[in-house]
CSV table of C-alpha atoms and ligand atoms in Angstrom, one decimal:
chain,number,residue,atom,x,y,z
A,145,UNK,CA,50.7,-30.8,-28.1
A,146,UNK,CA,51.8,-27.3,-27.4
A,147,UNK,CA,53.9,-25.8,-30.5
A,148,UNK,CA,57.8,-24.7,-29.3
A,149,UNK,CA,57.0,-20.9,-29.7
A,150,UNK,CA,53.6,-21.1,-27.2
A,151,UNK,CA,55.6,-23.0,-24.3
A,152,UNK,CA,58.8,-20.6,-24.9
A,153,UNK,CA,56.3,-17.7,-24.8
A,154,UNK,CA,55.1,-19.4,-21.2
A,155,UNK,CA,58.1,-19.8,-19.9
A,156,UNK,CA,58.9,-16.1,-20.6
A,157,UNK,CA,55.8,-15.0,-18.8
A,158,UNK,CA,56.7,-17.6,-16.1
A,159,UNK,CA,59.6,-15.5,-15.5
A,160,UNK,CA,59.2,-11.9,-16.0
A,161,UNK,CA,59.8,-11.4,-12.7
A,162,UNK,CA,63.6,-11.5,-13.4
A,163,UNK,CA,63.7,-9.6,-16.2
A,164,UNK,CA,62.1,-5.7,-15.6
A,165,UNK,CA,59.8,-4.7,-18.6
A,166,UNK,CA,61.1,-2.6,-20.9
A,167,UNK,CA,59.3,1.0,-21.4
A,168,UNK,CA,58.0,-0.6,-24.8
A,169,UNK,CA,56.3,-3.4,-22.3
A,170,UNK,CA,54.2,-0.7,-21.0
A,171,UNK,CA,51.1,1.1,-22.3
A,172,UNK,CA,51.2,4.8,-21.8
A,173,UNK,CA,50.8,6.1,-18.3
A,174,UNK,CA,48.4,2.9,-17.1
A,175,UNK,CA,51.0,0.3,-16.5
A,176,UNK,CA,51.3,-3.3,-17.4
A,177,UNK,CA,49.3,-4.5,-20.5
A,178,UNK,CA,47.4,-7.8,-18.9
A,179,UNK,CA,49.0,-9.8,-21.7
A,180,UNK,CA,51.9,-9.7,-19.9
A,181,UNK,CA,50.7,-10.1,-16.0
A,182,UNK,CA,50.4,-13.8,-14.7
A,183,UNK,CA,47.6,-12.4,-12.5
A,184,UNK,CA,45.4,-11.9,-15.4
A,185,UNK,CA,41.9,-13.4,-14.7
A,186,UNK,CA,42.3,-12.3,-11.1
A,187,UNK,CA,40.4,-9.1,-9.9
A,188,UNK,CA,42.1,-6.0,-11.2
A,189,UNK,CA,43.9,-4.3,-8.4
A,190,UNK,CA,46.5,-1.3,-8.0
A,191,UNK,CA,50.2,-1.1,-8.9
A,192,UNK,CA,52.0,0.1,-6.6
A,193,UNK,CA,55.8,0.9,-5.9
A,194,UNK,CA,58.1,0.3,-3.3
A,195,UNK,CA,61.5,2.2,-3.5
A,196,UNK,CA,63.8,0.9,-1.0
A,197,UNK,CA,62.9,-1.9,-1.4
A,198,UNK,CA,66.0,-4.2,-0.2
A,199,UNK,CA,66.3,-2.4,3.4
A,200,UNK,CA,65.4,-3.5,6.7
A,201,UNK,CA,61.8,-2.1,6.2
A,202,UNK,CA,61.7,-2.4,2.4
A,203,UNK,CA,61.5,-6.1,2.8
A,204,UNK,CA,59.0,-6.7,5.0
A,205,UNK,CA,57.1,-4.2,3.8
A,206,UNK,CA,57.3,-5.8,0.4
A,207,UNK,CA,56.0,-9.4,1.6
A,208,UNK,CA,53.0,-7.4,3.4
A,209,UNK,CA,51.9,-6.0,0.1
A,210,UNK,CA,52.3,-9.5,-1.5
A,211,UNK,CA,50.0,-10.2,0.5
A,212,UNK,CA,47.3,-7.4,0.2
A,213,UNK,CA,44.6,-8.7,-2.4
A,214,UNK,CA,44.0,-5.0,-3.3
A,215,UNK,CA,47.4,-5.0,-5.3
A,216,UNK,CA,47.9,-6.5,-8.7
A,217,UNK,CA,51.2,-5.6,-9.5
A,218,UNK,CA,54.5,-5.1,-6.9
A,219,UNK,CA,57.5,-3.1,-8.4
A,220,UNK,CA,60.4,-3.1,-6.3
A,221,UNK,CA,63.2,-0.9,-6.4
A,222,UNK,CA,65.9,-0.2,-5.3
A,223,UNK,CA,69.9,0.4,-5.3
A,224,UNK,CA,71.2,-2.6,-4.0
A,225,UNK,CA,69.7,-6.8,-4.1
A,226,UNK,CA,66.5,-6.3,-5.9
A,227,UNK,CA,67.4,-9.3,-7.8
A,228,UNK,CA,67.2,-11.6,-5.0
A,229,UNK,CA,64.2,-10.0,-2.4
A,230,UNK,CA,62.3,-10.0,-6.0
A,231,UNK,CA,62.9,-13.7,-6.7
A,232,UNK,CA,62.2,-14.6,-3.1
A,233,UNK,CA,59.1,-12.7,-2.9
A,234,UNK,CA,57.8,-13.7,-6.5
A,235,UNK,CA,57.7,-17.2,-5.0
A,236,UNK,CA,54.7,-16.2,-2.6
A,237,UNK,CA,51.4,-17.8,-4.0
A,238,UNK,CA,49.4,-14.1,-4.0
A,239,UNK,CA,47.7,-12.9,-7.0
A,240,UNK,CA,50.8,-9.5,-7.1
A,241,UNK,CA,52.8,-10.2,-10.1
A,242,UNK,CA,56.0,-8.5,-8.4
A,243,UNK,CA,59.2,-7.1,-10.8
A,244,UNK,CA,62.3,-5.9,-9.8
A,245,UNK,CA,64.3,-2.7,-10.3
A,246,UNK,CA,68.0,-2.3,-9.8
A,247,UNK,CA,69.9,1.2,-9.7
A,248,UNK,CA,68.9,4.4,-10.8
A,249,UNK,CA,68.7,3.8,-14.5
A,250,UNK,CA,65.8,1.6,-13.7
A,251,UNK,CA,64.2,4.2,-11.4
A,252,UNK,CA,61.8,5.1,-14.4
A,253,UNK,CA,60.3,1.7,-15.6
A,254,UNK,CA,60.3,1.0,-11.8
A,255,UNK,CA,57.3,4.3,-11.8
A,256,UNK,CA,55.5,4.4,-14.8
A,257,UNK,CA,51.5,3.5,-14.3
A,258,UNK,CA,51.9,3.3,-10.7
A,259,UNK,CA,48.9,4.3,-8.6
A,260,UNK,CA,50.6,4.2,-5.0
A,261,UNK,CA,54.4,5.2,-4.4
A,262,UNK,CA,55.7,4.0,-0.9
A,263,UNK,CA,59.2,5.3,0.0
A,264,UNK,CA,61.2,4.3,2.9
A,265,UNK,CA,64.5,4.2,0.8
A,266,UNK,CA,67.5,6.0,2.8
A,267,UNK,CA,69.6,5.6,5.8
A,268,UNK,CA,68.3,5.0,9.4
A,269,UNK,CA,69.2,6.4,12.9
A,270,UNK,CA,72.3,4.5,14.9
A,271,UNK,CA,71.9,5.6,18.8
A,272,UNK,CA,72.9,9.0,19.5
A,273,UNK,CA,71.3,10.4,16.7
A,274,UNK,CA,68.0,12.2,15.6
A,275,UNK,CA,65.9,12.3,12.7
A,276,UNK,CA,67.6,15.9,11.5
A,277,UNK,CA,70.4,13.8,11.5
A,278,UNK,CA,69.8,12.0,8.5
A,279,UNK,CA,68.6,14.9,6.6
A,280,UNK,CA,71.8,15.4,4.4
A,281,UNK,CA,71.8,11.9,2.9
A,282,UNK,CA,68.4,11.2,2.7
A,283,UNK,CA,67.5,14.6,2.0
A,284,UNK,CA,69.0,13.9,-1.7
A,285,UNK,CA,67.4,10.7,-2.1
A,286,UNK,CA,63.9,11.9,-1.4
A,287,UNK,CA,64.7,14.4,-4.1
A,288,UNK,CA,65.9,12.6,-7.0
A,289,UNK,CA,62.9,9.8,-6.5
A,290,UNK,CA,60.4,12.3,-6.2
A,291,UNK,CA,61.7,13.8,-9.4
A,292,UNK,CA,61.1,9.9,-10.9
A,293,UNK,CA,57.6,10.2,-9.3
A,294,UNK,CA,56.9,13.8,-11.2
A,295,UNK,CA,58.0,12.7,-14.7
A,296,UNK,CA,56.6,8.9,-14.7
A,297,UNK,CA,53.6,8.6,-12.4
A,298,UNK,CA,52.6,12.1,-11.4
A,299,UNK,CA,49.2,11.0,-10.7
A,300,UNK,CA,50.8,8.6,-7.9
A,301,UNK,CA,49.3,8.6,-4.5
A,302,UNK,CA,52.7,9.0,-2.2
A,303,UNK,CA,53.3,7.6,1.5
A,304,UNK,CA,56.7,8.7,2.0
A,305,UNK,CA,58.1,7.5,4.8
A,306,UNK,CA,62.8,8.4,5.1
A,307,UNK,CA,63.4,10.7,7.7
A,308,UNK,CA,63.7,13.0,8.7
A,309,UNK,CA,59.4,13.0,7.8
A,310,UNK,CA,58.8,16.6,9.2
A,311,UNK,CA,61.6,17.6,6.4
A,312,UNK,CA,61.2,15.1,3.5
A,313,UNK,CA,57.4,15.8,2.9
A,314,UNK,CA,58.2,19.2,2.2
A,315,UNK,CA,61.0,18.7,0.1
A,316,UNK,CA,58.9,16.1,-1.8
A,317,UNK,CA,56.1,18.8,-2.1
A,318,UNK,CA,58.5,21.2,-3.6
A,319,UNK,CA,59.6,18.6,-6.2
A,320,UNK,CA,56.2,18.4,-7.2
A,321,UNK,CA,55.8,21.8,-7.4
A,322,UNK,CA,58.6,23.0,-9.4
A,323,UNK,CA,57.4,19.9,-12.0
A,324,UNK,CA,54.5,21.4,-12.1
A,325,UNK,CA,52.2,18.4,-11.0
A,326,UNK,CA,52.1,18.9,-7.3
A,327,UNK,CA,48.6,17.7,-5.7
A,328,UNK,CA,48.5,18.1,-1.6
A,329,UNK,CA,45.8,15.6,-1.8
A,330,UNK,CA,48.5,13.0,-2.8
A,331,UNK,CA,51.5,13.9,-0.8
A,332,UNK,CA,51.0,11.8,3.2
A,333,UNK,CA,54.2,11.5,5.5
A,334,UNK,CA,53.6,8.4,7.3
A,335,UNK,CA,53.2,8.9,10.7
A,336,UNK,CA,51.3,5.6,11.4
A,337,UNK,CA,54.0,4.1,13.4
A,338,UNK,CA,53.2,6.9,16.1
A,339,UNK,CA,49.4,5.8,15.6
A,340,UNK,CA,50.4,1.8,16.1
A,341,UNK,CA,52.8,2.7,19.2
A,342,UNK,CA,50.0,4.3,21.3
A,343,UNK,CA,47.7,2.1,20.8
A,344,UNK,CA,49.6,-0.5,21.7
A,345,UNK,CA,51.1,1.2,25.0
A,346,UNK,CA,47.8,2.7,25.7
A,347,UNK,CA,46.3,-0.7,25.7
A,348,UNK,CA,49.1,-2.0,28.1
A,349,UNK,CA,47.8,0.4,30.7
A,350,UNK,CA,44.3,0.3,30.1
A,351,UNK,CA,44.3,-3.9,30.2
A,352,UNK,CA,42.5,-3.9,26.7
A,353,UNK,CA,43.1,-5.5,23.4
A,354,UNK,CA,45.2,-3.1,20.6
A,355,UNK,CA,42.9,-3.8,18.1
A,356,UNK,CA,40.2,-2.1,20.2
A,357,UNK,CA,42.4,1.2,21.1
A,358,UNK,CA,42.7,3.9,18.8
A,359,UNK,CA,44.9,6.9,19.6
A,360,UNK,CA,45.3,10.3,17.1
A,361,UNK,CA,48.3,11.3,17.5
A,362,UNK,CA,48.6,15.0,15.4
A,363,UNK,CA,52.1,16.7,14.8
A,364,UNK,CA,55.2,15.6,13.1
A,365,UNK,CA,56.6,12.5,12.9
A,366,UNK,CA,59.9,13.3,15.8
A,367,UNK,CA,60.8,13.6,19.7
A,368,UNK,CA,58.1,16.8,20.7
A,369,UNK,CA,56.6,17.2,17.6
A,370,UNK,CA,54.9,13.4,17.9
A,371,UNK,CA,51.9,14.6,20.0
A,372,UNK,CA,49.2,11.2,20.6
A,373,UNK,CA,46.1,13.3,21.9
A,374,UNK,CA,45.0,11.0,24.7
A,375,UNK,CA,42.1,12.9,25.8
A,376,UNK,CA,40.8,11.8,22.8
A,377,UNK,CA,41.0,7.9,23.2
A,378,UNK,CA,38.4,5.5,21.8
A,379,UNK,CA,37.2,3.7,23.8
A,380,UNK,CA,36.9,6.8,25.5
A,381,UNK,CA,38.8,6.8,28.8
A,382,UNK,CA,41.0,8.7,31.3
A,383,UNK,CA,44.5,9.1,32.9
A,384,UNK,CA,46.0,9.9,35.8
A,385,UNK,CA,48.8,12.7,35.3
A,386,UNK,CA,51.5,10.2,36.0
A,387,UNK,CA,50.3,8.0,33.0
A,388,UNK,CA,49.7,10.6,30.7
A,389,UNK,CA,53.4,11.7,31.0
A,390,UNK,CA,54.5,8.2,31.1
A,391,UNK,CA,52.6,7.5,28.0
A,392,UNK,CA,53.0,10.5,26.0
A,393,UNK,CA,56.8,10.0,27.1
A,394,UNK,CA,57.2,6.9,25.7
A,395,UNK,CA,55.2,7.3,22.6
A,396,UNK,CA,57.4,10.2,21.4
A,397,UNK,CA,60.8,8.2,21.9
A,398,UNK,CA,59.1,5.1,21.2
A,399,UNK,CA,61.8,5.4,17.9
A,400,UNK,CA,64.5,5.6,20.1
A,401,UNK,CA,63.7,3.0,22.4
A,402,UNK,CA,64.0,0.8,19.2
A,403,UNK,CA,67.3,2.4,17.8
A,404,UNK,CA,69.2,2.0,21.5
A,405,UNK,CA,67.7,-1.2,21.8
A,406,UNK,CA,69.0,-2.3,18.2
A,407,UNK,CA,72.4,-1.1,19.3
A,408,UNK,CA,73.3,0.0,16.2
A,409,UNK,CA,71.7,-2.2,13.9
A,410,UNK,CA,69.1,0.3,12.5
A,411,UNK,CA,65.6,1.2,13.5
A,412,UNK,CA,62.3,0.1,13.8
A,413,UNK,CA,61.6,-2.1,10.9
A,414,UNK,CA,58.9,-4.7,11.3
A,415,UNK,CA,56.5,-2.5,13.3
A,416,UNK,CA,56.8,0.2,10.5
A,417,UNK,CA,56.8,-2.5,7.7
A,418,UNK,CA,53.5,-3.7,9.4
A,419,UNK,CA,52.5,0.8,10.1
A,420,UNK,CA,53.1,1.4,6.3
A,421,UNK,CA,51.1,-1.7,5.0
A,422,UNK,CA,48.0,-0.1,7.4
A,423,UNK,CA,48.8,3.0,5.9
A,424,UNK,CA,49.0,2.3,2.1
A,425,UNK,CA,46.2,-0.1,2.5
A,426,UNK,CA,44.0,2.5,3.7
A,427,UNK,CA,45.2,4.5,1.0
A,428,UNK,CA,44.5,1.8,-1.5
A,429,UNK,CA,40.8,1.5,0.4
A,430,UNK,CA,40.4,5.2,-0.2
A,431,UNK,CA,41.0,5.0,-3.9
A,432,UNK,CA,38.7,1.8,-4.6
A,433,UNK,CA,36.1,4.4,-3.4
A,434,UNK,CA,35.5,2.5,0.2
A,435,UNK,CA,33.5,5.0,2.6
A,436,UNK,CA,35.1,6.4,5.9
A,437,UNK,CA,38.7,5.6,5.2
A,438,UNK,CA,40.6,8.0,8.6
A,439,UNK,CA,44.1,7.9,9.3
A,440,UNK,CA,46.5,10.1,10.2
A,441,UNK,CA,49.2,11.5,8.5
A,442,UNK,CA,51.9,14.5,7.7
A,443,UNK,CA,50.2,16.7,5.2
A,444,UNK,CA,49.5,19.8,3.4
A,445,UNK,CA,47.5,21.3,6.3
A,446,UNK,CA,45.9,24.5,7.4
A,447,UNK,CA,45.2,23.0,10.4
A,448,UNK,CA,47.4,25.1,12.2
A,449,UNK,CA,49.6,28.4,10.7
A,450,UNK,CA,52.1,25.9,9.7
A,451,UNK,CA,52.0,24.6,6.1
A,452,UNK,CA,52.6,21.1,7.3
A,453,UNK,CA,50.6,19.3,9.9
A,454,UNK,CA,50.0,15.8,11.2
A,455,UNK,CA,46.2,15.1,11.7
A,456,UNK,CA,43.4,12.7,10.8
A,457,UNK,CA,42.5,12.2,7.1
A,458,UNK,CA,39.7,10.9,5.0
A,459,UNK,CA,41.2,9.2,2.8
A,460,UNK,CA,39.3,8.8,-0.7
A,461,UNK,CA,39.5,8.3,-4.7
A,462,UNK,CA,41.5,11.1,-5.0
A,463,UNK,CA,43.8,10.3,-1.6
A,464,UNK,CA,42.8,13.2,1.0
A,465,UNK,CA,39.2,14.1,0.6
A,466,UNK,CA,39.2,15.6,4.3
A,467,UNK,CA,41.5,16.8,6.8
A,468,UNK,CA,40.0,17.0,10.2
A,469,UNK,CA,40.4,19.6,12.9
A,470,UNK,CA,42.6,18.8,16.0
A,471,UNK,CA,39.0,18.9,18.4
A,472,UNK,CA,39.0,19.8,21.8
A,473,UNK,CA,42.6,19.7,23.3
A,474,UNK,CA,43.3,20.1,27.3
A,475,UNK,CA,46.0,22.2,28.8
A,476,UNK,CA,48.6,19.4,28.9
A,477,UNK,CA,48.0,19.0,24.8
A,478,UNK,CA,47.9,22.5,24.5
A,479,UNK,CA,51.1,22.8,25.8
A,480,UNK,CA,52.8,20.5,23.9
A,481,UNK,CA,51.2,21.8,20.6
A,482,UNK,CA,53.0,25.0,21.0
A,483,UNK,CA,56.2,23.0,21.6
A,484,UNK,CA,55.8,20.9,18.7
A,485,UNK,CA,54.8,23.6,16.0
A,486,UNK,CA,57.8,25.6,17.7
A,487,UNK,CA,60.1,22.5,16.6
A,488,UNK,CA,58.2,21.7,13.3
A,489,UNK,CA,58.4,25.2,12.0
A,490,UNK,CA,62.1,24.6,11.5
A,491,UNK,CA,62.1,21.3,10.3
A,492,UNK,CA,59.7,22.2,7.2
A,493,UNK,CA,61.8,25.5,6.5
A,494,UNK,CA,64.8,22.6,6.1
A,495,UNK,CA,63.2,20.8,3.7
A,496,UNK,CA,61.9,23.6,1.8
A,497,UNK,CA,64.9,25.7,1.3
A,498,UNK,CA,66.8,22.8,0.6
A,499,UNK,CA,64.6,21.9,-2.2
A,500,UNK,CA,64.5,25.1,-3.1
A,501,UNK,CA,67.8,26.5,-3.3
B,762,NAD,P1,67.8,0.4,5.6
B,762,NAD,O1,69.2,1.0,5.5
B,762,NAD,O2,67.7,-1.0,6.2
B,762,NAD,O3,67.1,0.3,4.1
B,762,NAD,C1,67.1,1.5,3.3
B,762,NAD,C2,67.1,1.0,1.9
B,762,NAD,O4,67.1,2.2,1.1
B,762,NAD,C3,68.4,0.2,1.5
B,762,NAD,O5,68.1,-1.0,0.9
B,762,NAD,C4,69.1,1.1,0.5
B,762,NAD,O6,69.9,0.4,-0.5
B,762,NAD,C5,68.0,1.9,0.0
B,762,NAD,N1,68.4,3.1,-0.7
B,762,NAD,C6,69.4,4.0,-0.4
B,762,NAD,N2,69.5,4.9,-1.3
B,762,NAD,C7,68.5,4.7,-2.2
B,762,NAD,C8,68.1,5.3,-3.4
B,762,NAD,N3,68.7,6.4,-3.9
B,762,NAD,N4,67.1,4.8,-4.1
B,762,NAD,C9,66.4,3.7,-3.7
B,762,NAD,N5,66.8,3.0,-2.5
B,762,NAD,C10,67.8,3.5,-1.8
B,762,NAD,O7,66.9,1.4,6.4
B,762,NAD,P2,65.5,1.2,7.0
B,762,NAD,O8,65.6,0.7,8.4
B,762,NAD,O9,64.6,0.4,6.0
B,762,NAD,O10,64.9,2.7,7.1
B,762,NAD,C11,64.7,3.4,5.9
B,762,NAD,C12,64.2,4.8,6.3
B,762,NAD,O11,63.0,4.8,7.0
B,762,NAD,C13,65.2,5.6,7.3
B,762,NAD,O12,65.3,6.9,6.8
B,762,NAD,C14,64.4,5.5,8.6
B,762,NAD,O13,64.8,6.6,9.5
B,762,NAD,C15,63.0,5.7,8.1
B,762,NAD,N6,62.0,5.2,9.1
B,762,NAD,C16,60.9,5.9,9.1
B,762,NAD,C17,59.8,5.6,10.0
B,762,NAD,C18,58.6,6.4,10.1
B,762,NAD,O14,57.8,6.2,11.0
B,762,NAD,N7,58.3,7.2,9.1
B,762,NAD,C19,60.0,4.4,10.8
B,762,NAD,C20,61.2,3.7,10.7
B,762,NAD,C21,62.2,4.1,9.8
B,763,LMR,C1,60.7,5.4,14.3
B,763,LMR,O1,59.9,6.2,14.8
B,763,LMR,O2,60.9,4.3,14.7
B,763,LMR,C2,61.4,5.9,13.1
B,763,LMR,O3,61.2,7.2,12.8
B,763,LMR,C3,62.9,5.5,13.1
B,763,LMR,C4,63.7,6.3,14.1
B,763,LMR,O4,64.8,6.8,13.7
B,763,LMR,O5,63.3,6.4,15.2
């Protein structure tokens, strides 16, 4: 017979979920104690963070990580409804103990000991609009979680993916910098929606299977400055003129096909849910020490004169252990390089002097 203070302690554990730890629930800078994680006895995974977590990505993105047997523990956060995607989610039979976070006084216990930060918290496109539209709101919001980030987990590894991307990777790296803990290596603007897009469309025209396709596409992460590199396809293969400008066409507004197509009820949210899980799950391969872990993503970059660049990375213990060269371009690619670093170059001096001002 179990003694009243042993099954009250259960029950507790049983539903921690609910309840967000306090700081004093936490040991130092490395997360949950195991006394207090259902998923002790299960493999020891990462701890990652999801801010945003209520939106039309955040939640999808959130039952994708459930599901990832290379995370232990899922915090979600965000400003509205964590209460309810966190019960749902908790109910999913995955080793993740998952916790919610509501509001910004929560923002810290939502960050400390996390090993992966994914951000897709602030306000998406309606038709009409760009990216650079969004800056002013989400511009903020980048800011004051990246500040969390710098004071609570400043070892984090950080997919961020609000946009305007081409301006909130900067701003994020400035944040880091003024705290005094910023690391290029662990700073990666998500462009794997771009990545996910070709491949698929490129597969439509070639007749193959997605899963076999793989596309780099280098840049930025909006209209011109998204540039897929299709003389570089694996399997390797070629296009007529009219396909390539069909295909690079549609790849840079595949967003916008999605926002028009929504009407008004957001942007893409389950193909990036299912991009950023690809992404962070990469990342999360990288840092278990797994060999030949590419993507591509926005980074620090000397790639080209700008400070920012989108290219393939090796991702590794330390997130980017590599970032490789664009390879041999054609004129078509050429062409569009200069018109995308023309556009990019003002979308990183956004970011920065806004951070910076
Ligand atoms: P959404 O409005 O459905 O969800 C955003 C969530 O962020 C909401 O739950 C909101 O409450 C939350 N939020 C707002 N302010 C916050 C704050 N200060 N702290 C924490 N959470 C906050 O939007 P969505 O469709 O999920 O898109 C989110 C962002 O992702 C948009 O900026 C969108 O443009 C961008 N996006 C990027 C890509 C990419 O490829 N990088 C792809 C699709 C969308
Ligand atoms: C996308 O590429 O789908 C996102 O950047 C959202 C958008 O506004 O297009």
């Amino acid at each position: 017979m179990e003694s009243g203070a042993s099954v009250k302690q259960r029950i507790a554990r049983i539903s921690a979920h609910l309840n967000p730890p306090a700081i004093s629930q936490v040991e130092g800078s490395c997360g949950l104690r195991t006394g207090n994680c259902r998923a002790k006895g299960g493999s020891p995974g990462f701890k990652v963070a999801i801010l945003g977590a209520a939106g039309g990505i955040g939640q999808p993105l959130v039952m994708l990580m459930k599901m990832n047997p290379l995370v232990s523990v899922l915090h979600l956060y965000d400003v509205v409804n964590t209460p309810g995607v966190t019960a749902d989610i908790s109910h999913m039979d995955t080793g993740a103990v998952v916790r919610g976070f509501l509001g910004k006084e929560q923002l810290e216990d939502a960050l400390i000991g996390m090993d992966l930060v994914i951000i897709p918290a602030g306000v998406p496109r309606k038709p009409g609009m760009t990216r650079d539209d969004l800056f002013n709101i989400n511009a903020g919001i980048v800011k004051t979680l990246c500040e969390g980030i710098s004071k609570c987990c400043p070892k984090a590894i950080v997919n961020l993916i609000s946009n305007p991307v081409n301006s909130t990777v900067p701003i994020a790296a400035e944040v880091f910098k003024k705290a005094g803990i910023y690391d290029p290596r662990k700073l990666l603007g998500v462009t794997m929606l771009d990545v996910v897009r070709s491949n698929t469309f490129v597969a439509e025209v070639l007749g193959l299977d997605p899963r076999e396709v793989d596309v780099p596409v280098v840049g930025g992460h909006a209209g011109a400055t998204i540039l897929p590199l299709l003389s570089q396809v694996k399997p390797p293969c070629s296009f007529t003129v009219e396909e390539t400008e069909h295909l690079t066409s549609r790849i840079q507004n595949g967003g916008t096909e999605v926002v028009e197509a929504k009407a008004g009820a957001g942007s893409a949210t389950l193909s990036m849910a299912y991009a950023a899980v690809k992404f962070a799950d990469a990342c999360l391969r990288g840092l278990r020490g797994d060999a030949g872990v590419v993507e591509c993503a926005f980074v620090s970059s000397q790639v080209t004169e700008l400070p920012f660049f989108a290219t393939r990375v090796r991702l590794g213990c330390n997130g980017i252990e590599e970032i490789y060269p664009l390879g041999p371009l054609n004129e078509y690619e050429r062409a569009g390089l200069e018109k995308a670093k023309k556009e990019l170059a003002g979308s990183i001096e956004k970011g920065i002097s806004f951070a910076t001002k």
